[in-house]
Coordinates of N, CA and C in Angstrom, one line a residue:
M546 N 172.1 151.7 -36.2 CA 172.1 152.7 -36.3 C 173.1 153.0 -36.7
R547 N 173.2 153.7 -38.1 CA 175.0 154.4 -38.3 C 174.3 156.3 -38.7
I548 N 175.4 156.3 -38.3 CA 175.0 158.6 -38.5 C 176.6 158.4 -39.5
E549 N 176.3 158.6 -40.0 CA 177.8 158.9 -41.1 C 177.4 161.1 -41.4
I550 N 178.4 162.4 -41.0 CA 178.1 163.2 -40.7 C 179.5 163.7 -42.1
W551 N 179.6 164.6 -43.0 CA 180.6 164.9 -44.0 C 180.6 166.3 -43.4
A552 N 181.8 167.0 -43.2 CA 182.3 168.6 -42.7 C 184.2 168.8 -43.4
E553 N 183.5 170.8 -42.4 CA 184.5 170.5 -43.5 C 184.5 170.8 -42.5
V554 N 186.6 171.4 -42.0 CA 187.2 171.4 -40.4 C 186.6 173.2 -40.3
T555 N 186.9 174.1 -41.2 CA 187.0 175.5 -41.1 C 185.1 176.1 -41.2
C556 N 184.6 175.0 -41.3 CA 183.0 175.4 -42.1 C 182.0 175.7 -40.4
P557 N 181.6 177.0 -40.1 CA 181.0 177.3 -38.5 C 179.7 176.4 -38.5
W558 N 179.2 175.9 -39.2 CA 178.0 174.9 -39.3 C 178.4 173.9 -39.3
C559 N 179.1 173.4 -39.7 CA 179.7 172.1 -39.4 C 180.3 171.6 -37.5
G560 N 180.9 172.8 -37.6 CA 181.4 172.9 -35.5 C 179.6 172.7 -35.4
L561 N 179.1 173.2 -35.5 CA 177.8 173.4 -34.6 C 176.2 172.0 -35.2
G562 N 176.7 171.6 -36.6 CA 175.9 170.6 -37.0 C 177.0 169.3 -35.9
S563 N 177.6 169.7 -36.0 CA 178.4 168.2 -35.0 C 177.5 168.0 -33.6
H564 N 178.0 169.7 -33.4 CA 177.6 169.4 -31.4 C 175.5 169.3 -31.6
R565 N 175.0 169.7 -32.5 CA 173.7 169.6 -32.6 C 173.1 167.6 -32.5
L566 N 174.0 167.0 -33.6 CA 173.7 165.7 -33.2 C 174.2 165.0 -32.1
D567 N 175.4 165.1 -31.7 CA 175.0 164.1 -30.4 C 174.2 164.6 -29.4
R568 N 174.0 165.7 -29.4 CA 172.8 166.4 -28.2 C 171.5 165.9 -28.8
A569 N 171.4 165.2 -30.2 CA 170.7 165.0 -30.4 C 170.5 162.9 -30.2
V570 N 171.2 162.1 -30.6 CA 171.8 161.1 -30.1 C 172.3 160.7 -28.1
E571 N 172.9 161.6 -28.1 CA 172.8 161.9 -25.9 C 171.2 161.6 -25.9
R572 N 170.1 162.6 -26.6 CA 168.7 162.2 -25.8 C 167.7 160.7 -26.5
F573 N 168.0 160.6 -27.6 CA 167.4 159.3 -28.4 C 167.3 158.0 -27.5
E574 N 166.3 157.7 -27.5 CA 166.6 156.3 -26.7 C 166.9 155.2 -26.7
H575 N 167.9 155.2 -27.9 CA 168.2 154.5 -28.8 C 169.3 154.6 -28.5
G576 N 170.6 155.5 -27.9 CA 171.2 156.2 -28.5 C 172.5 155.5 -28.5
D577 N 172.8 154.4 -27.5 CA 173.7 153.3 -27.0 C 173.9 152.6 -28.3
E578 N 173.3 152.3 -29.2 CA 172.9 151.6 -30.2 C 173.2 152.8 -31.6
V579 N 173.7 153.5 -30.9 CA 173.6 154.7 -32.2 C 175.3 154.5 -32.4
E580 N 176.2 153.9 -34.3 CA 177.4 155.2 -34.2 C 177.5 156.3 -35.2
V581 N 178.2 156.8 -34.5 CA 178.2 157.9 -35.8 C 179.5 158.3 -35.9
I582 N 179.8 158.6 -37.3 CA 181.2 158.5 -38.0 C 181.4 159.7 -39.1
H583 N 182.6 160.2 -38.3 CA 182.9 161.9 -38.9 C 183.4 161.9 -40.8
R584 N 182.8 162.2 -41.3 CA 183.9 162.2 -42.6 C 184.0 163.3 -42.9
S585 N 185.2 163.5 -44.2 CA 185.9 164.9 -44.6 C 185.3 165.3 -45.9
L586 N 184.8 166.3 -46.0 CA 184.2 167.3 -46.9 C 184.9 168.6 -47.3
P587 N 186.1 168.3 -48.1 CA 187.0 169.7 -47.2 C 186.9 170.7 -48.7
L588 N 186.5 171.6 -47.5 CA 185.9 173.1 -49.0 C 186.9 173.9 -49.2
S589 N 188.0 174.5 -47.8 CA 188.7 174.9 -48.3 C 190.7 174.3 -48.1
D590 N 190.7 173.4 -48.7 CA 192.0 172.6 -48.9 C 192.6 173.9 -51.0
S591 N 191.5 174.7 -51.2 CA 192.3 175.0 -52.7 C 193.3 176.5 -52.0
F592 N 193.3 177.3 -50.9 CA 194.1 177.8 -49.9 C 195.4 177.8 -49.9
P593 N 195.9 178.5 -51.1 CA 197.1 178.1 -50.7 C 198.2 177.8 -49.3
T594 N 198.4 176.9 -49.3 CA 199.3 175.9 -48.3 C 200.8 176.9 -47.3
G595 N 201.1 176.8 -46.4 CA 201.8 177.7 -45.5 C 202.0 179.0 -44.5
G596 N 200.4 179.1 -45.0 CA 199.9 180.2 -44.4 C 198.9 180.5 -43.9
T597 N 198.0 181.8 -43.6 CA 196.4 181.7 -43.2 C 196.2 183.5 -43.1
I598 N 194.7 183.4 -43.6 CA 194.3 184.4 -43.8 C 193.1 184.8 -42.8
S599 N 192.3 186.3 -42.4 CA 191.5 186.3 -42.2 C 190.0 185.5 -42.5
V600 N 189.6 185.1 -42.0 CA 188.6 185.0 -42.2 C 187.5 185.7 -42.9
R601 N 187.7 187.3 -42.3 CA 186.6 188.9 -43.1 C 187.1 188.7 -44.3
E602 N 188.5 188.3 -44.8 CA 189.3 188.7 -45.4 C 189.2 187.2 -46.6
A603 N 188.8 186.7 -46.2 CA 188.7 185.1 -47.2 C 187.6 185.3 -47.8
L604 N 186.2 185.9 -46.7 CA 184.4 185.8 -47.5 C 185.0 186.9 -48.2
K605 N 185.6 188.0 -48.4 CA 185.8 189.2 -49.3 C 186.4 189.1 -50.6
R606 N 187.2 188.3 -50.5 CA 188.2 187.4 -51.5 C 186.8 186.8 -52.3
K607 N 186.5 185.7 -51.6 CA 186.4 184.4 -52.5 C 184.1 184.7 -52.7
H608 N 183.4 185.1 -51.6 CA 182.6 185.1 -52.0 C 181.8 186.9 -52.2
G609 N 182.7 187.6 -51.8 CA 182.3 189.3 -51.5 C 181.2 189.3 -50.8
L610 N 181.9 188.9 -49.4 CA 181.2 189.1 -48.7 C 181.6 190.2 -47.9
G611 N 180.9 191.3 -47.4 CA 181.6 192.1 -46.9 C 181.0 192.7 -46.2
G612 N 181.3 194.1 -44.8 CA 179.8 195.0 -44.6 C 179.6 194.1 -43.3
A613 N 178.3 195.2 -43.2 CA 176.7 194.4 -42.4 C 176.3 192.8 -42.6
Q614 N 176.4 193.4 -44.3 CA 176.3 191.3 -44.0 C 177.2 190.1 -44.1
L615 N 178.4 190.7 -43.7 CA 179.2 189.6 -43.4 C 179.3 189.6 -42.4
E616 N 179.1 190.6 -41.2 CA 179.1 190.6 -39.8 C 177.8 189.8 -38.9
A617 N 176.6 189.7 -39.8 CA 175.3 189.9 -39.4 C 175.6 188.3 -39.3
T618 N 175.7 187.5 -40.2 CA 176.0 186.1 -41.1 C 176.7 185.2 -39.9
T619 N 178.1 185.9 -39.7 CA 179.0 185.3 -39.1 C 178.8 185.6 -37.2
R620 N 178.0 186.5 -36.9 CA 177.5 186.6 -35.7 C 176.2 186.0 -34.7
R621 N 175.7 185.4 -35.9 CA 174.7 185.0 -35.6 C 174.6 183.9 -35.4
I622 N 175.4 183.4 -36.1 CA 176.1 181.8 -35.6 C 176.7 181.2 -34.7
E623 N 177.8 182.8 -34.1 CA 178.4 182.5 -33.0 C 177.2 182.7 -31.9
A624 N 176.4 183.5 -32.4 CA 175.1 183.6 -31.1 C 174.4 182.1 -30.6
L625 N 173.5 182.0 -32.0 CA 173.3 180.5 -31.8 C 174.8 179.1 -30.8
A626 N 175.5 179.2 -31.7 CA 175.9 178.7 -31.3 C 176.6 178.7 -29.4
E627 N 176.4 179.5 -28.8 CA 175.7 179.9 -27.7 C 175.1 179.4 -26.9
Q628 N 174.3 179.9 -27.6 CA 172.5 179.4 -27.4 C 172.7 178.3 -26.7
E629 N 174.2 177.6 -27.3 CA 173.8 175.7 -27.1 C 174.5 174.8 -27.2
G630 N 175.1 176.0 -25.9 CA 176.2 175.4 -24.6 C 177.5 175.7 -25.7
L631 N 177.9 176.1 -26.6 CA 179.2 176.5 -27.1 C 179.7 177.7 -27.1
S632 N 180.8 178.0 -26.2 CA 181.1 179.5 -25.6 C 182.0 179.2 -25.2
P633 N 183.2 179.9 -25.8 CA 183.2 180.5 -26.7 C 183.7 180.0 -28.3
Y634 N 182.2 180.0 -29.2 CA 182.7 180.0 -31.0 C 183.3 181.3 -32.0
I635 N 184.7 180.6 -31.8 CA 184.7 182.2 -32.8 C 185.0 181.7 -33.8
V636 N 184.5 182.8 -34.8 CA 183.2 182.5 -36.7 C 184.6 183.8 -37.0
L637 N 184.3 185.2 -36.3 CA 184.4 186.2 -37.4 C 185.8 186.4 -37.9
D638 N 186.4 186.3 -36.0 CA 187.8 186.7 -36.0 C 188.6 185.9 -35.8
N639 N 188.9 184.8 -36.9 CA 189.1 183.6 -36.9 C 189.6 183.5 -38.2
Q640 N 191.3 182.9 -38.2 CA 192.0 183.0 -39.8 C 191.7 181.5 -40.1
V641 N 191.7 181.7 -41.8 CA 191.6 179.8 -42.3 C 192.9 179.8 -42.9
G642 N 193.3 178.4 -43.2 CA 194.3 178.4 -43.9 C 193.4 177.3 -44.9
N643 N 194.8 176.9 -46.1 CA 194.0 175.2 -46.7 C 193.7 174.1 -45.4
T644 N 193.3 173.2 -45.5 CA 192.6 172.1 -44.9 C 192.7 171.0 -45.2
G645 N 193.9 170.9 -46.1 CA 193.7 169.5 -47.2 C 194.8 168.8 -46.0
L646 N 195.4 168.9 -45.2 CA 196.9 168.1 -44.5 C 195.8 168.0 -43.0
A647 N 194.9 168.9 -42.3 CA 193.9 168.4 -40.9 C 193.1 167.2 -41.5
H648 N 192.7 167.3 -42.5 CA 191.9 166.1 -42.6 C 192.4 165.0 -43.1
E649 N 193.8 165.1 -43.2 CA 193.9 163.8 -43.3 C 195.1 163.6 -41.7
F650 N 195.1 164.5 -41.3 CA 195.3 164.5 -39.8 C 194.6 163.4 -39.2
L651 N 193.0 163.5 -40.0 CA 191.4 163.4 -39.3 C 191.7 161.6 -39.5
A652 N 191.9 161.4 -40.7 CA 191.5 159.9 -41.2 C 192.4 159.6 -40.2
H653 N 193.9 159.6 -40.1 CA 195.2 159.0 -39.7 C 194.3 158.0 -38.9
A654 N 193.5 159.7 -38.3 CA 193.3 159.4 -36.5 C 192.0 158.9 -35.8
S655 N 191.4 158.6 -37.0 CA 190.1 158.0 -37.6 C 190.9 156.5 -37.1
A656 N 191.9 155.8 -38.2 CA 192.3 155.0 -38.7 C 193.2 153.8 -36.9
E657 N 193.2 155.0 -36.6 CA 194.0 154.5 -35.1 C 192.5 154.5 -33.7
G658 N 191.5 154.4 -33.7 CA 190.2 154.3 -33.2 C 189.8 155.7 -32.5
K659 N 189.9 157.1 -33.2 CA 189.9 158.2 -32.6 C 188.9 158.7 -33.3
N660 N 188.1 159.2 -34.3 CA 187.2 159.7 -35.5 C 186.5 160.7 -34.9
R661 N 185.5 160.9 -33.8 CA 185.0 160.8 -33.3 C 186.0 162.0 -32.2
A662 N 186.1 161.6 -32.0 CA 187.8 162.5 -30.3 C 188.2 163.8 -31.0
A663 N 189.3 162.9 -32.7 CA 189.3 163.8 -33.0 C 188.8 165.2 -33.8
W664 N 187.8 164.4 -34.3 CA 186.9 165.2 -34.9 C 186.6 166.9 -34.2
D665 N 186.0 166.3 -32.1 CA 186.1 167.6 -31.4 C 187.3 168.3 -31.5
A666 N 188.2 167.3 -30.9 CA 189.5 168.3 -30.8 C 189.5 169.0 -31.2
V667 N 189.8 168.7 -33.1 CA 189.4 169.8 -33.9 C 189.1 171.4 -33.7
F668 N 187.5 170.0 -33.7 CA 186.1 172.1 -33.7 C 187.3 172.6 -32.4
R669 N 187.1 172.0 -31.6 CA 187.8 172.7 -30.8 C 188.5 173.7 -30.3
A670 N 189.5 173.2 -30.9 CA 190.9 174.6 -30.8 C 190.6 175.2 -31.9
Y671 N 189.7 174.7 -33.4 CA 189.6 176.4 -33.8 C 188.9 176.7 -33.3
F672 N 187.6 177.4 -33.3 CA 186.4 177.5 -33.0 C 186.3 177.8 -31.2
G673 N 186.6 176.9 -30.5 CA 186.8 177.6 -29.1 C 187.6 177.9 -29.0
R674 N 189.3 178.1 -29.5 CA 190.7 178.9 -28.8 C 190.8 179.3 -30.1
A675 N 190.7 179.8 -31.8 CA 190.8 179.9 -31.8 C 192.2 180.0 -32.9
R676 N 192.5 178.5 -32.2 CA 193.7 177.5 -32.8 C 193.9 177.2 -33.9
P677 N 195.5 177.3 -35.1 CA 195.6 176.6 -36.2 C 195.5 175.6 -36.3
V678 N 195.3 174.6 -37.5 CA 195.1 173.6 -37.3 C 195.3 172.8 -38.8
F679 N 195.8 173.9 -39.5 CA 196.5 173.9 -41.2 C 197.8 173.2 -41.5
G680 N 198.6 173.5 -40.2 CA 200.4 173.2 -40.1 C 200.5 171.4 -39.9
L681 N 201.8 171.7 -39.8 CA 202.2 170.0 -39.3 C 202.6 170.0 -37.7
D682 N 203.3 171.3 -37.6 CA 203.4 171.2 -35.8 C 201.8 171.0 -34.9
A683 N 200.8 172.2 -35.3 CA 199.9 172.5 -35.0 C 199.3 170.8 -35.1
L684 N 198.8 170.4 -35.6 CA 198.4 168.4 -35.8 C 199.3 167.7 -34.9
L685 N 200.4 167.7 -35.0 CA 201.5 167.2 -34.8 C 201.1 167.4 -32.6
D686 N 200.2 168.9 -32.1 CA 200.3 169.4 -30.9 C 199.2 168.7 -30.7
L687 N 197.9 168.4 -31.8 CA 196.4 167.6 -31.5 C 196.7 166.4 -30.9
A688 N 197.6 165.9 -32.0 CA 198.2 163.9 -31.8 C 199.0 163.6 -29.9
D689 N 199.4 164.8 -29.7 CA 199.5 164.7 -28.9 C 198.4 164.7 -27.4
E690 N 197.6 165.6 -27.9 CA 196.1 165.8 -27.0 C 195.7 164.6 -27.1
L691 N 195.9 163.9 -28.1 CA 194.5 162.4 -28.0 C 195.2 161.3 -27.9
G692 N 196.3 161.7 -27.6 CA 197.4 160.0 -26.9 C 198.1 159.1 -28.1
L693 N 197.7 160.2 -29.6 CA 197.8 159.7 -30.8 C 200.0 159.7 -30.9
D694 N 200.3 158.8 -31.7 CA 201.8 158.4 -31.5 C 202.0 159.7 -32.6
R695 N 203.8 160.3 -31.5 CA 203.5 161.5 -32.4 C 204.8 161.5 -34.4
E696 N 205.3 160.0 -33.4 CA 205.9 160.1 -35.1 C 205.7 159.5 -36.4
K697 N 204.0 157.7 -35.4 CA 203.3 157.9 -36.4 C 202.8 158.7 -36.5
T698 N 202.3 159.9 -36.0 CA 201.3 161.2 -37.0 C 202.4 161.6 -38.2
R699 N 203.6 161.9 -38.1 CA 204.1 162.7 -38.6 C 204.8 161.7 -39.6
Q700 N 205.0 161.3 -39.6 CA 205.2 160.1 -41.4 C 204.2 160.0 -42.1
A701 N 202.9 158.9 -41.6 CA 201.7 159.4 -42.0 C 200.8 161.1 -42.7
L702 N 201.8 162.3 -42.0 CA 201.2 162.7 -42.6 C 202.7 163.7 -43.7
T703 N 204.0 163.6 -43.6 CA 203.9 163.6 -44.4 C 204.5 162.7 -45.9
E704 N 204.0 161.6 -46.0 CA 204.2 161.0 -46.7 C 202.5 161.0 -47.1
G705 N 201.7 161.3 -46.5 CA 200.2 161.2 -47.6 C 199.6 160.3 -47.5
R706 N 199.5 159.5 -46.3 CA 198.9 157.9 -46.5 C 197.6 158.1 -46.8
F707 N 196.8 159.5 -46.0 CA 195.4 158.9 -45.9 C 195.1 160.2 -46.9
R708 N 196.3 160.8 -48.0 CA 195.2 162.4 -49.4 C 194.2 161.5 -50.0
Q709 N 194.7 160.3 -50.5 CA 193.4 159.4 -50.9 C 192.5 159.0 -51.0
Q710 N 191.9 158.8 -48.9 CA 191.3 158.2 -48.6 C 190.2 159.7 -48.2
V711 N 190.6 160.6 -47.9 CA 190.0 161.9 -47.8 C 189.8 162.1 -49.4
R712 N 190.1 162.2 -50.3 CA 189.4 162.2 -51.9 C 188.2 161.6 -52.1
D713 N 188.4 160.5 -51.3 CA 187.2 159.4 -51.8 C 185.7 160.0 -50.5
E714 N 186.4 159.8 -49.9 CA 185.1 160.0 -48.6 C 184.5 161.9 -48.5
A715 N 184.8 162.7 -49.4 CA 184.4 164.3 -50.7 C 183.3 163.3 -51.6
E716 N 184.0 162.6 -52.8 CA 184.0 162.3 -53.3 C 182.0 161.1 -53.2
Q717 N 182.2 160.3 -52.4 CA 181.0 159.5 -51.9 C 180.0 161.0 -51.7
A718 N 180.1 161.9 -50.7 CA 179.5 162.2 -50.2 C 179.1 162.9 -51.6
R719 N 179.4 163.6 -52.2 CA 178.8 163.8 -53.4 C 178.1 162.9 -54.4
R720 N 178.4 161.3 -54.6 CA 177.4 160.4 -55.3 C 176.7 160.6 -54.3
L721 N 176.3 160.7 -53.4 CA 174.9 160.6 -52.6 C 174.1 161.6 -52.3
G722 N 174.6 163.0 -53.3 CA 174.0 164.5 -53.2 C 174.6 165.0 -52.3
A723 N 175.6 165.2 -51.5 CA 175.9 166.4 -50.9 C 176.4 167.8 -51.5
T724 N 175.6 168.6 -51.3 CA 176.0 169.5 -52.3 C 176.2 171.3 -50.9
G725 N 177.1 170.9 -50.5 CA 177.3 171.6 -49.2 C 177.8 170.8 -47.9
A726 N 178.4 171.3 -46.4 CA 178.5 170.8 -45.7 C 178.0 171.4 -44.3
P727 N 177.6 171.2 -43.1 CA 177.4 169.7 -43.5 C 176.5 169.0 -44.2
F728 N 176.6 167.4 -44.1 CA 175.6 166.4 -44.7 C 175.8 164.8 -43.9
I729 N 174.0 165.1 -43.6 CA 174.3 163.6 -42.7 C 173.5 162.8 -43.4
V730 N 173.8 161.8 -43.8 CA 172.9 160.2 -43.8 C 173.3 159.4 -42.5
I731 N 172.0 159.1 -42.3 CA 171.3 158.6 -41.2 C 171.5 155.7 -42.0
D732 N 172.1 155.8 -42.1 CA 172.2 154.2 -42.0 C 172.5 154.5 -44.0
G733 N 173.1 154.9 -44.7 CA 173.6 155.4 -45.3 C 172.0 155.1 -46.8
R734 N 170.5 155.8 -46.3 CA 169.8 155.9 -47.1 C 169.3 157.0 -47.0
Y735 N 168.9 158.1 -45.4 CA 168.4 158.9 -45.8 C 169.4 160.1 -45.5
A736 N 169.3 161.2 -46.1 CA 170.4 161.9 -45.9 C 169.0 163.5 -45.7
L737 N 170.4 164.0 -44.8 CA 169.9 165.1 -44.4 C 170.8 166.4 -44.6
P738 N 170.5 167.3 -45.1 CA 171.4 168.3 -45.6 C 171.1 170.1 -44.8
G739 N 172.3 170.0 -44.2 CA 172.9 171.8 -43.5 C 172.8 171.0 -41.6
A740 N 172.9 172.0 -41.2 CA 173.0 171.7 -39.8 C 171.4 172.1 -39.0
Q741 N 170.8 170.6 -39.6 CA 170.1 170.6 -38.7 C 169.8 171.2 -37.0
D742 N 168.4 171.5 -36.5 CA 168.4 171.4 -35.4 C 168.3 170.0 -34.6
T743 N 168.6 169.8 -32.8 CA 168.8 169.0 -32.5 C 166.7 168.2 -32.5
E744 N 166.2 169.2 -31.6 CA 164.6 168.7 -32.6 C 164.5 167.6 -34.3
T745 N 164.8 168.1 -34.9 CA 164.5 167.7 -36.1 C 165.7 165.8 -36.4
L746 N 166.4 166.8 -35.9 CA 167.6 165.5 -36.0 C 167.0 163.9 -35.0
L747 N 166.3 164.3 -34.2 CA 166.6 163.6 -33.0 C 165.1 163.4 -32.9
R748 N 163.6 163.3 -34.4 CA 162.6 163.3 -34.4 C 163.2 162.4 -36.1
A749 N 163.8 163.0 -36.6 CA 164.5 161.8 -37.6 C 164.6 160.4 -36.8
L750 N 165.8 160.1 -36.2 CA 166.2 159.2 -35.5 C 164.9 158.5 -35.0
R751 N 163.9 159.2 -34.3 CA 162.9 158.3 -33.8 C 161.9 157.5 -34.7
E752 N 162.6 158.7 -36.0 CA 160.9 158.2 -36.9 C 161.7 157.0 -37.6
L753 N 163.6 157.3 -38.4 CA 163.6 156.3 -39.1 C 163.7 154.5 -37.5
W754 N 163.8 154.9 -36.1 CA 163.9 154.2 -35.4 C 162.6 153.5 -35.5
D755 N 161.6 153.5 -35.5 CA 160.4 153.3 -35.2 C 160.1 153.0 -37.5
D756 N 159.6 153.0 -38.0 CA 159.6 152.5 -39.7 C 160.6 152.4 -40.4
S757 N 160.6 151.3 -41.4 CA 161.7 150.8 -41.8 C 161.5 151.3 -43.1
H758 N 160.6 152.0 -43.6 CA 160.7 152.9 -44.8 C 161.8 154.4 -44.9
V759 N 162.5 154.7 -45.6 CA 163.9 156.0 -45.6 C 163.4 156.1 -46.1
A760 N 163.0 158.1 -46.1 CA 163.4 158.6 -47.2 C 164.2 159.9 -47.7
A761 N 164.9 159.7 -49.0 CA 165.8 160.4 -48.5 C 165.9 161.8 -49.0
S762 N 166.3 162.4 -48.4 CA 165.9 164.4 -48.9 C 167.0 165.4 -49.7
G763 N 167.1 166.2 -50.2 CA 168.2 166.0 -51.0 C 168.2 167.9 -50.9
G764 N 168.8 168.8 -51.5 CA 169.0 170.3 -50.7 C 170.2 170.9 -51.4
T765 N 170.4 172.3 -51.5 CA 170.9 173.0 -52.0 C 170.7 174.3 -50.3
G766 N 172.3 175.4 -50.6 CA 172.5 176.3 -50.0 C 173.2 177.1 -50.4
E767 N 173.4 178.6 -49.5 CA 174.6 179.4 -50.1 C 176.1 178.5 -49.0
V768 N 176.4 179.6 -49.5 CA 178.2 179.7 -49.5 C 177.6 179.8 -48.0
C769 N 178.1 179.5 -46.6 CA 177.6 179.6 -45.0 C 177.1 180.3 -45.4
G770 N 175.6 179.5 -45.3 CA 174.7 180.7 -45.3 C 173.8 179.8 -44.3
P771 N 172.0 179.6 -44.5 CA 171.7 179.7 -43.0 C 171.6 178.2 -42.9
D772 N 171.6 177.4 -43.0 CA 172.2 176.3 -43.0 C 173.6 175.2 -43.4
G773 N 174.7 175.8 -43.5 CA 175.7 175.2 -44.0 C 176.3 176.2 -44.8
C774 N 177.6 175.4 -45.3 CA 178.7 176.1 -46.1 C 179.1 174.8 -47.3
A775 N 178.3 176.4 -48.6 CA 178.2 175.3 -50.1 C 179.7 174.8 -50.6
V776 N 180.1 173.8 -50.9 CA 180.9 173.5 -52.3 C 180.3 175.0 -53.1
P777 N 181.7 175.6 -53.4 CA 182.5 175.9 -53.9 C 182.1 175.5 -55.3
A778 N 180.7 176.7 -56.6 CA 180.7 176.1 -57.9 C 182.0 175.7 -58.3
D779 N 183.5 176.2 -58.4 CA 184.1 175.2 -59.2 C 185.6 174.7 -57.9
H780 N 184.9 173.9 -57.3 CA 185.3 173.4 -56.2 C 185.9 171.1 -56.9
P781 N 186.6 170.7 -56.5 CA 186.9 169.4 -57.7 C 185.7 168.1 -57.4
A782 N 185.2 169.1 -56.1 CA 183.9 167.5 -56.1 C 182.8 168.1 -57.1
H783 N 182.7 168.8 -57.7 CA 182.0 169.1 -58.5 C 181.7 168.6 -59.9
A784 N 183.2 167.7 -60.6 CA 184.1 167.6 -61.4 C 183.7 165.8 -61.8

């Protein structure tokens, strides 16, 4: 069984959704026969490069969220993450920046055989420690932690070797019906949008394992709403 999960580095539901998927696979009776592949669906690649702004300011600028609504939405995600073993999980008091280079780094790490390890490391750095994951130096430090060749990684990122791959992965998600992140596809046919809970994911795995008939599901969402982070209406993925 092959599971693909499309995600954005700074999407809090994506980090939580990835964690839930891991837990479901661990509990699945045939988990040792499941391959999980993380893919890129950038939502924050429209931010200017070379700097960061606070999550509070970013959500206010882009989506008009603020005050009690902003506090309630983001703190809820943090509380859910803590309940599920992710603590700390820093959302509101974090920084956001252009994630284009981070996705290229993840594609490079994947090509080096470290797909899952790299995505886990980026989520852990960003949400677990509020470390910036947007610039070259920060990503090279992560390369060191993952055992990747630092200079080879630097060259891949400065030359933009994986830029087109990132675009292709986002386009593939759009063709499959993704309207936001996270977006999970099982065996190329069965789609699960949003950060589904572990029980739902586990049930889907068991049903698909036992039944050759696969039904596709779609869905829409708001930006960092109840179960995911939506692709903005003016994002290139809609083109």
